[in-house]
């Protein structure tokens, strides 16, 4: 054994303790840390010929790279839709690496059984029936991609062909209709050989990001043959929701696959005050929910549900003699793009086991309350202006005067020590979004971040 490996093996317990202490110090300091540190990235170093073991690597990481890392795990990183990591989820993720299972088939230990338990908990959490079979994937993009891959195979079934066998070309032109689709839907269609051009944007309701069901029905009537509808349950700009019940009724009259992108909006199901927003979701043919956002597990986790696991297996089936004939279509190797994969379920399992439905409902309700509170403050602030009502956890606002992208960047740059927001454009107006999905965020964070935002409003509206 290489001497550095041998030395680390002997010292493994004490080395892991020092890594734990290092991680603990990072997490203890995260609230004081600049949310987006203003340090320059170090120059990339060459490959070390001799590395000197874990302690040397930890020191190098701490000195060169850690200072520039964002406090995205902390309570005031509100850009994109960014969850944090609950204590139990962190433990689950650490243990995922420690036990390093590749539970892709039933030839392995009990890992797949644990995953199925976690998926059944998630199904209950989101109020879904047992007909919705779940798989874990690396994120909502992959979840949307898998859902749309199953949709593609369903289109084939309707037309008497199998895209999984014959290629996507066997379908001819495909139409995927959606009101305010997330960018990952177009990316998925590109990956699936259906093409970005297959995405048809349908008009939304006036002043909303929710699809207009009348316009959708008109679009369905102009088409010929089966198609796909992507419903949006939680849009990134304004947290708006399509009327899922209305879409399910439309499916009774028109031949389409209903996929719901509920990447973060699916968590509306957790609270009686918001559950109506996802009414009807269970009737969908496929559903995407991210876990590394509002469930607060570390990155690399989303769930994908579908009522047609048989079609899913047709797409992702992976047969090889050395993988064994055992197992069934439910083996994860036959359900997702990856073959070998980490025991991704463990972090979700830990956080659900530790805090239950009640603990996660509290996170969702507190995030929604924080969003409403920030919106109310912005409504009363002279320099700022709300652009959309808060429906869930996203606050979309802009400068009251001359809201250019440059002036908004000046604002976020100045406030970056205290709060991180990401830019967008809402109904043609350059804007900012604050998305609440971190388990640590409280009203005190809203107050301090709001003060920082007010102090950062650029003064002279005529400059820039
Ligand atoms: C975040 C998000 C996605 C993509 O999720 P990733 O986890 O980044 O792959 C898709 N749809 C919606 C609505 C999202 O918010």
Coordinates of C-alpha atoms and ligand atoms in Angstrom, one line a residue:
X1 CA 0.0 0.0 0.0
X2 CA 1.2 3.5 -0.8
X3 CA 2.7 5.0 2.4
X4 CA 0.2 7.9 2.4
X5 CA -2.7 5.6 2.2
X6 CA -1.3 3.3 4.8
X7 CA -0.7 6.2 7.2
X8 CA -4.3 7.5 6.6
X9 CA -5.7 4.0 7.2
X10 CA -4.0 3.8 10.6
X11 CA -5.1 7.3 11.6
X12 CA -8.6 7.0 10.1
X13 CA -10.6 7.6 13.3
X14 CA -8.6 10.7 14.3
X15 CA -8.6 12.0 10.7
X16 CA -12.4 11.7 10.5
X17 CA -12.7 13.5 13.8
X18 CA -10.7 16.4 12.5
X19 CA -12.9 16.6 9.3
X20 CA -15.9 16.6 11.5
X21 CA -14.5 19.4 13.6
X22 CA -13.7 21.3 10.4
X23 CA -17.3 20.9 9.1
X24 CA -18.7 21.8 12.5
X25 CA -16.7 25.1 12.5
X26 CA -17.9 25.9 9.0
X27 CA -21.5 25.3 10.0
X28 CA -21.2 27.3 13.2
X29 CA -19.8 30.2 11.3
X30 CA -22.2 30.1 8.4
X31 CA -24.5 32.9 9.8
X32 CA -21.6 35.3 10.1
X33 CA -20.0 34.4 6.8
X34 CA -20.4 36.7 3.9
X35 CA -23.3 35.1 2.0
X36 CA -21.4 35.5 -1.3
X37 CA -17.7 36.0 -0.3
X38 CA -15.9 38.7 -2.3
X39 CA -12.6 36.8 -2.6
X40 CA -10.9 36.0 -5.9
X41 CA -10.6 32.3 -6.8
X42 CA -7.1 30.9 -6.4
X43 CA -5.0 29.8 -9.4
X44 CA -5.6 26.2 -10.3
X45 CA -2.7 24.1 -9.1
X46 CA -1.1 21.2 -11.1
X47 CA -1.8 17.5 -10.2
X48 CA 0.2 16.6 -7.0
X49 CA 2.7 13.9 -7.7
X50 CA 3.0 13.1 -4.0
X51 CA 0.0 14.2 -2.0
X52 CA 0.9 13.7 1.7
X53 CA -2.5 12.4 2.8
X54 CA -5.9 13.6 4.0
X55 CA -4.6 16.2 6.5
X56 CA -2.6 18.0 3.9
X57 CA -5.6 17.9 1.5
X58 CA -7.9 19.3 4.2
X59 CA -5.4 22.1 4.9
X60 CA -5.0 23.0 1.2
X61 CA -8.8 23.0 0.8
X62 CA -9.3 25.2 3.9
X63 CA -6.6 27.7 2.7
X64 CA -7.2 28.0 -1.0
X65 CA -10.8 27.0 -1.8
X66 CA -13.1 27.3 1.2
X67 CA -12.8 31.1 1.7
X68 CA -14.6 31.6 -1.7
X69 CA -17.4 29.2 -1.1
X70 CA -20.9 30.7 -0.7
X71 CA -22.9 30.4 2.5
X72 CA -25.6 28.6 0.5
X73 CA -26.2 26.2 3.4
X74 CA -27.0 29.2 5.6
X75 CA -30.3 31.1 6.2
X76 CA -29.9 34.1 3.8
X77 CA -28.9 32.5 0.5
X78 CA -32.2 33.2 -1.3
X79 CA -31.1 32.9 -4.9
X80 CA -32.5 30.3 -7.4
X81 CA -34.4 27.8 -5.1
X82 CA -31.8 26.7 -2.7
X83 CA -32.4 24.4 0.2
X84 CA -30.0 23.7 3.0
X85 CA -29.1 20.5 4.9
X86 CA -30.9 19.5 8.0
X87 CA -28.7 17.8 10.7
X88 CA -30.2 14.4 10.0
X89 CA -29.9 14.9 6.2
X90 CA -26.2 15.7 6.7
X91 CA -25.7 12.6 8.8
X92 CA -27.5 10.5 6.1
X93 CA -25.2 12.0 3.4
X94 CA -22.1 11.3 5.3
X95 CA -23.1 7.8 5.9
X96 CA -24.0 7.4 2.2
X97 CA -20.3 7.9 1.5
X98 CA -19.1 5.9 4.4
X99 CA -21.1 2.8 3.5
X100 CA -20.7 3.5 -0.3
X101 CA -23.4 1.1 -1.5
X102 CA -24.2 0.6 -5.1
X103 CA -27.7 -0.6 -4.5
X104 CA -28.8 -0.6 -8.1
X105 CA -30.1 -4.2 -8.2
X106 CA -31.6 -6.7 -5.8
X107 CA -28.3 -8.7 -6.1
X108 CA -27.0 -6.2 -3.5
X109 CA -27.8 -5.9 0.2
X110 CA -30.9 -4.1 1.7
X111 CA -30.1 -0.7 0.1
X112 CA -32.9 -0.9 -2.4
X113 CA -35.4 -1.9 0.3
X114 CA -34.4 1.2 2.2
X115 CA -34.9 3.3 -0.9
X116 CA -38.4 1.9 -1.4
X117 CA -39.2 2.7 2.2
X118 CA -38.0 6.3 1.6
X119 CA -40.0 6.6 -1.6
X120 CA -43.2 5.4 0.0
X121 CA -42.6 8.0 2.7
X122 CA -42.2 10.7 0.0
X123 CA -45.3 9.5 -1.7
X124 CA -47.3 10.0 1.5
X125 CA -45.6 13.3 2.2
X126 CA -46.8 14.6 -1.2
X127 CA -50.3 13.1 -0.8
X128 CA -49.9 10.7 -3.7
X129 CA -51.6 7.3 -4.1
X130 CA -49.8 4.0 -4.4
X131 CA -50.2 3.9 -8.1
X132 CA -47.4 6.5 -8.4
X133 CA -44.2 4.5 -8.5
X134 CA -41.2 6.5 -7.5
X135 CA -37.5 6.6 -8.4
X136 CA -34.7 8.7 -7.1
X137 CA -32.5 10.7 -9.5
X138 CA -29.9 13.4 -9.2
X139 CA -32.1 16.5 -9.5
X140 CA -35.3 17.9 -10.9
X141 CA -33.8 18.3 -14.4
X142 CA -33.2 14.5 -14.4
X143 CA -36.6 13.9 -12.9
X144 CA -38.3 16.0 -15.7
X145 CA -36.1 14.2 -18.3
X146 CA -37.2 10.8 -17.0
X147 CA -40.8 11.8 -16.8
X148 CA -40.7 13.1 -20.4
X149 CA -38.9 9.9 -21.5
X150 CA -41.8 7.9 -20.2
X151 CA -44.1 10.3 -22.0
X152 CA -42.2 9.7 -25.2
X153 CA -42.7 6.0 -24.8
X154 CA -46.4 6.5 -24.1
X155 CA -46.7 8.6 -27.4
X156 CA -45.2 5.5 -29.1
X157 CA -47.7 3.2 -27.5
X158 CA -50.5 5.4 -28.8
X159 CA -49.0 5.3 -32.3
X160 CA -48.1 1.7 -32.3
X161 CA -44.3 2.2 -32.2
X162 CA -41.6 2.1 -29.6
X163 CA -39.2 5.1 -29.5
X164 CA -37.0 3.1 -27.0
X165 CA -36.4 0.5 -29.8
X166 CA -36.8 2.4 -33.0
X167 CA -35.6 5.9 -32.0
X168 CA -37.5 9.1 -31.4
X169 CA -37.8 9.6 -35.2
X170 CA -40.5 6.8 -35.2
X171 CA -42.9 9.3 -33.6
X172 CA -42.8 12.0 -36.3
X173 CA -43.4 15.5 -35.0
X174 CA -44.1 15.8 -31.3
X175 CA -45.9 18.6 -29.4
X176 CA -45.2 19.4 -25.8
X177 CA -47.5 22.1 -24.5
X178 CA -46.8 24.2 -21.4
X179 CA -47.6 27.7 -20.0
X180 CA -44.4 28.7 -18.2
X181 CA -42.1 25.7 -18.5
X182 CA -38.8 25.6 -16.6
X183 CA -35.7 25.8 -18.7
X184 CA -34.9 22.1 -17.9
X185 CA -37.9 21.0 -19.9
X186 CA -36.4 22.3 -23.2
X187 CA -33.1 20.8 -22.1
X188 CA -34.8 17.4 -21.5
X189 CA -36.5 17.5 -24.9
X190 CA -33.1 18.1 -26.5
X191 CA -31.6 15.2 -24.6
X192 CA -34.5 12.9 -25.6
X193 CA -34.2 13.6 -29.3
X194 CA -37.6 15.3 -29.4
X195 CA -35.9 18.6 -29.9
X196 CA -36.4 22.0 -28.2
X197 CA -38.6 23.0 -31.0
X198 CA -41.2 20.5 -29.9
X199 CA -42.0 22.7 -26.9
X200 CA -45.0 24.9 -27.6
X201 CA -45.6 27.7 -25.2
X202 CA -49.3 28.2 -24.4
X203 CA -50.6 31.7 -23.3
X204 CA -50.9 32.2 -19.6
X205 CA -53.7 33.9 -17.6
X206 CA -53.5 37.7 -17.6
X207 CA -50.8 38.8 -15.2
X208 CA -50.0 35.3 -14.2
X209 CA -47.5 32.5 -15.0
X210 CA -50.2 29.9 -14.8
X211 CA -51.4 28.4 -18.1
X212 CA -54.8 29.6 -19.4
X213 CA -56.8 26.4 -19.6
X214 CA -59.0 27.9 -22.4
X215 CA -55.9 28.6 -24.5
X216 CA -54.5 25.2 -23.7
X217 CA -57.7 23.6 -24.9
X218 CA -57.5 25.6 -28.1
X219 CA -54.0 24.5 -28.6
X220 CA -55.0 20.9 -28.0
X221 CA -57.7 21.2 -30.6
X222 CA -55.4 22.5 -33.3
X223 CA -53.1 19.4 -33.0
X224 CA -53.4 16.1 -34.6
X225 CA -53.0 12.9 -32.4
X226 CA -51.6 12.5 -28.9
X227 CA -49.3 15.0 -27.3
X228 CA -47.7 15.9 -23.9
X229 CA -48.7 18.7 -21.5
X230 CA -46.2 19.9 -18.9
X231 CA -48.1 21.5 -16.0
X232 CA -46.2 23.8 -13.7
X233 CA -46.7 23.6 -10.0
X234 CA -44.5 26.3 -8.7
X235 CA -42.9 28.6 -11.3
X236 CA -39.4 30.0 -10.4
X237 CA -40.3 33.6 -10.9
X238 CA -43.5 33.9 -8.9
X239 CA -44.3 30.5 -7.5
X240 CA -47.4 30.4 -9.6
X241 CA -49.4 27.2 -10.2
X242 CA -51.4 25.8 -13.1
X243 CA -54.9 24.7 -12.2
X244 CA -54.1 21.0 -12.1
X245 CA -57.7 20.0 -11.6
X246 CA -58.7 21.9 -14.8
X247 CA -55.8 20.2 -16.7
X248 CA -56.9 16.7 -15.5
X249 CA -60.4 17.5 -16.7
X250 CA -59.0 18.5 -20.1
X251 CA -57.2 15.2 -20.3
X252 CA -60.7 13.5 -20.1
X253 CA -61.5 15.2 -23.4
X254 CA -58.1 15.2 -25.2
X255 CA -55.4 12.6 -25.7
X256 CA -52.3 13.8 -23.8
X257 CA -49.7 12.7 -21.2
X258 CA -49.8 15.0 -18.2
X259 CA -46.4 15.6 -16.6
X260 CA -46.3 17.9 -13.5
X261 CA -43.1 19.8 -12.8
X262 CA -43.5 20.3 -9.0
X263 CA -39.8 20.7 -8.3
X264 CA -40.4 22.9 -5.3
X265 CA -44.2 23.5 -5.5
X266 CA -44.9 19.9 -4.6
X267 CA -44.1 20.9 -1.0
X268 CA -47.3 22.9 -1.0
X269 CA -48.9 19.6 -0.2
X270 CA -47.3 19.6 3.3
X271 CA -49.4 22.5 4.7
X272 CA -53.2 22.7 4.9
X273 CA -52.9 26.4 4.0
X274 CA -51.3 25.6 0.6
X275 CA -52.3 22.0 -0.2
X276 CA -55.1 23.3 -2.5
X277 CA -52.3 24.5 -4.9
X278 CA -51.4 20.9 -5.8
X279 CA -55.0 19.6 -5.8
X280 CA -55.2 17.1 -8.7
X281 CA -51.4 16.4 -8.8
X282 CA -51.9 12.8 -8.0
X283 CA -53.9 12.2 -11.2
X284 CA -50.8 13.2 -13.3
X285 CA -49.1 10.6 -15.4
X286 CA -45.7 11.7 -14.2
X287 CA -44.5 14.1 -11.5
X288 CA -41.1 15.7 -10.7
X289 CA -40.2 16.9 -7.2
X290 CA -36.8 18.1 -6.1
X291 CA -35.5 17.0 -2.8
X292 CA -32.3 19.0 -2.6
X293 CA -34.4 22.2 -2.6
X294 CA -37.2 22.2 0.0
X295 CA -36.6 18.8 1.7
X296 CA -33.2 20.2 2.7
X297 CA -31.1 17.3 1.8
X298 CA -27.7 17.9 0.2
X299 CA -27.4 18.3 -3.6
X300 CA -27.9 15.3 -5.8
X301 CA -31.5 14.3 -5.0
X302 CA -34.9 14.4 -6.6
X303 CA -37.8 12.1 -6.9
X304 CA -39.7 11.1 -10.0
X305 CA -43.1 9.5 -9.9
X306 CA -45.1 7.9 -12.7
X307 CA -48.2 5.7 -13.0
X308 CA -46.6 3.8 -15.9
X309 CA -43.5 2.1 -14.6
X310 CA -43.9 -0.5 -17.3
X311 CA -43.1 2.2 -19.9
X312 CA -40.3 3.6 -17.8
X313 CA -38.7 0.1 -17.7
X314 CA -39.0 -0.1 -21.5
X315 CA -36.9 3.1 -21.8
X316 CA -34.3 2.4 -19.1
X317 CA -34.1 -1.4 -19.2
X318 CA -30.4 -2.5 -18.9
X319 CA -29.9 -6.2 -19.4
X320 CA -26.5 -7.9 -19.2
X321 CA -25.5 -11.4 -18.2
X322 CA -23.1 -10.1 -15.5
X323 CA -25.8 -8.1 -13.8
X324 CA -27.8 -11.3 -13.2
X325 CA -31.2 -12.4 -14.4
X326 CA -32.6 -11.8 -10.9
X327 CA -34.6 -8.9 -9.8
X328 CA -37.6 -7.4 -11.5
X329 CA -38.4 -4.2 -13.4
X330 CA -38.5 -2.5 -10.1
X331 CA -34.7 -2.7 -9.8
X332 CA -33.4 0.8 -10.0
X333 CA -30.9 -0.1 -12.7
X334 CA -34.0 -0.5 -15.0
X335 CA -35.7 2.8 -14.1
X336 CA -33.2 5.6 -14.3
X337 CA -30.5 7.0 -16.5
X338 CA -27.7 5.9 -14.1
X339 CA -26.7 2.3 -13.7
X340 CA -24.3 2.4 -10.7
X341 CA -25.5 5.0 -8.3
X342 CA -25.0 6.1 -4.7
X343 CA -27.6 5.1 -2.0
X344 CA -29.2 8.5 -2.7
X345 CA -32.2 7.7 -0.5
X346 CA -30.3 7.8 2.8
X347 CA -30.2 11.5 3.3
X348 CA -34.0 11.8 2.6
X349 CA -34.6 8.8 4.8
X350 CA -32.7 10.3 7.7
X351 CA -34.4 13.7 7.6
X352 CA -37.9 12.1 7.2
X353 CA -37.1 9.7 10.0
X354 CA -35.7 12.4 12.3
X355 CA -38.3 15.1 11.8
X356 CA -41.3 13.4 10.2
X357 CA -44.1 15.1 8.3
X358 CA -44.6 17.5 11.1
X359 CA -41.0 18.8 11.2
X360 CA -41.0 19.3 7.4
X361 CA -44.4 20.9 7.5
X362 CA -43.0 23.4 10.0
X363 CA -40.1 24.2 7.6
X364 CA -42.5 24.8 4.7
X365 CA -44.9 27.0 6.8
X366 CA -42.0 29.1 8.2
X367 CA -40.6 29.6 4.7
X368 CA -44.0 30.7 3.4
X369 CA -44.4 33.1 6.4
X370 CA -40.9 34.6 5.7
X371 CA -41.8 35.1 2.1
X372 CA -45.1 36.9 3.1
X373 CA -43.2 39.0 5.6
X374 CA -40.5 40.1 3.2
X375 CA -43.2 41.0 0.6
X376 CA -45.1 43.1 3.2
X377 CA -41.9 45.0 4.0
X378 CA -41.1 45.5 0.3
X379 CA -44.6 46.8 -0.2
X380 CA -43.9 49.5 2.4
X381 CA -40.4 50.4 1.2
X382 CA -40.2 53.5 -1.0
X383 CA -37.3 52.3 -3.1
X384 CA -38.7 48.8 -4.0
X385 CA -41.8 47.4 -5.7
X386 CA -43.4 44.0 -5.7
X387 CA -44.0 42.5 -9.1
X388 CA -46.2 39.5 -8.3
X389 CA -48.2 38.4 -5.2
X390 CA -46.6 35.8 -3.0
X391 CA -48.3 32.5 -3.6
X392 CA -45.9 30.2 -1.9
X393 CA -42.2 30.9 -1.1
X394 CA -40.9 33.2 -3.9
X395 CA -40.8 37.0 -3.6
X396 CA -40.4 38.7 -7.0
X397 CA -39.7 42.4 -6.8
X398 CA -37.7 45.2 -8.4
X399 CA -36.6 48.8 -7.9
X400 CA -39.4 51.3 -7.7
X401 CA -37.4 53.6 -10.1
X402 CA -35.5 52.7 -13.2
X403 CA -35.2 49.0 -12.7
X404 CA -32.4 48.2 -15.0
X405 CA -30.4 45.0 -14.8
X406 CA -27.3 47.1 -14.1
X407 CA -28.9 48.9 -11.1
X408 CA -30.3 45.6 -9.8
X409 CA -26.8 44.1 -10.0
X410 CA -25.4 47.1 -8.0
X411 CA -28.0 46.4 -5.4
X412 CA -27.4 42.7 -5.0
X413 CA -23.6 43.3 -5.1
X414 CA -23.8 45.8 -2.3
X415 CA -26.1 43.5 -0.2
X416 CA -24.1 40.3 -0.9
X417 CA -22.5 40.2 2.5
X418 CA -25.9 39.8 4.1
X419 CA -28.2 38.2 1.5
X420 CA -27.9 36.5 -1.9
X421 CA -30.6 37.1 -4.5
X422 CA -30.7 36.0 -8.1
X423 CA -31.8 38.1 -11.0
X424 CA -34.7 37.4 -13.4
X425 CA -37.0 39.2 -15.8
X426 CA -40.7 39.2 -15.0
X427 CA -43.2 40.3 -17.7
X428 CA -40.4 42.1 -19.4
X429 CA -39.2 44.0 -16.2
X430 CA -35.7 43.2 -14.8
X431 CA -36.3 41.9 -11.3
X432 CA -34.9 40.0 -8.3
X433 CA -36.2 36.9 -6.7
X434 CA -35.9 35.8 -3.1
X435 CA -36.8 32.1 -2.7
X436 CA -37.3 30.7 0.8
X437 CA -36.5 27.1 1.2
X438 CA -33.8 26.8 3.9
X439 CA -34.7 25.1 7.2
X440 CA -32.7 27.7 9.2
X441 CA -34.3 30.9 7.9
X442 CA -36.3 32.9 10.4
X443 CA -38.0 36.2 10.7
X444 CA -34.8 37.7 12.1
X445 CA -33.1 36.9 8.8
X446 CA -35.9 38.6 6.9
X447 CA -35.4 41.7 9.0
X448 CA -31.7 41.9 8.7
X449 CA -31.7 41.1 4.9
X450 CA -34.5 43.6 4.3
X451 CA -32.4 46.3 6.0
X452 CA -29.4 45.4 3.9
X453 CA -31.6 45.6 0.7
X454 CA -33.0 49.0 1.6
X455 CA -29.5 50.4 2.3
X456 CA -28.3 49.0 -1.0
X457 CA -30.9 50.7 -3.2
X458 CA -28.9 52.7 -5.7
X459 CA -29.4 56.4 -5.0
X460 CA -29.4 58.3 -8.3
X461 CA -32.0 56.8 -10.6
X462 CA -30.6 58.7 -13.6
X463 CA -27.1 57.1 -13.4
X464 CA -26.3 53.7 -15.0
Ligands
LIG1 C1 -35.0 23.8 -9.8 C2 -36.1 23.5 -10.8 C3 -35.8 22.5 -11.8 C4 -34.5 22.0 -12.1 O1 -33.9 21.4 -10.9 P1 -32.4 20.9 -10.7 O2 -32.5 20.3 -9.4 O3 -31.6 22.2 -10.8 O4 -32.1 20.0 -11.8 C5 -36.9 22.2 -12.6 N1 -38.1 22.8 -12.5 C6 -38.4 23.7 -11.5 C7 -39.7 24.3 -11.4 C8 -37.3 24.1 -10.6 O5 -37.6 25.0 -9.7

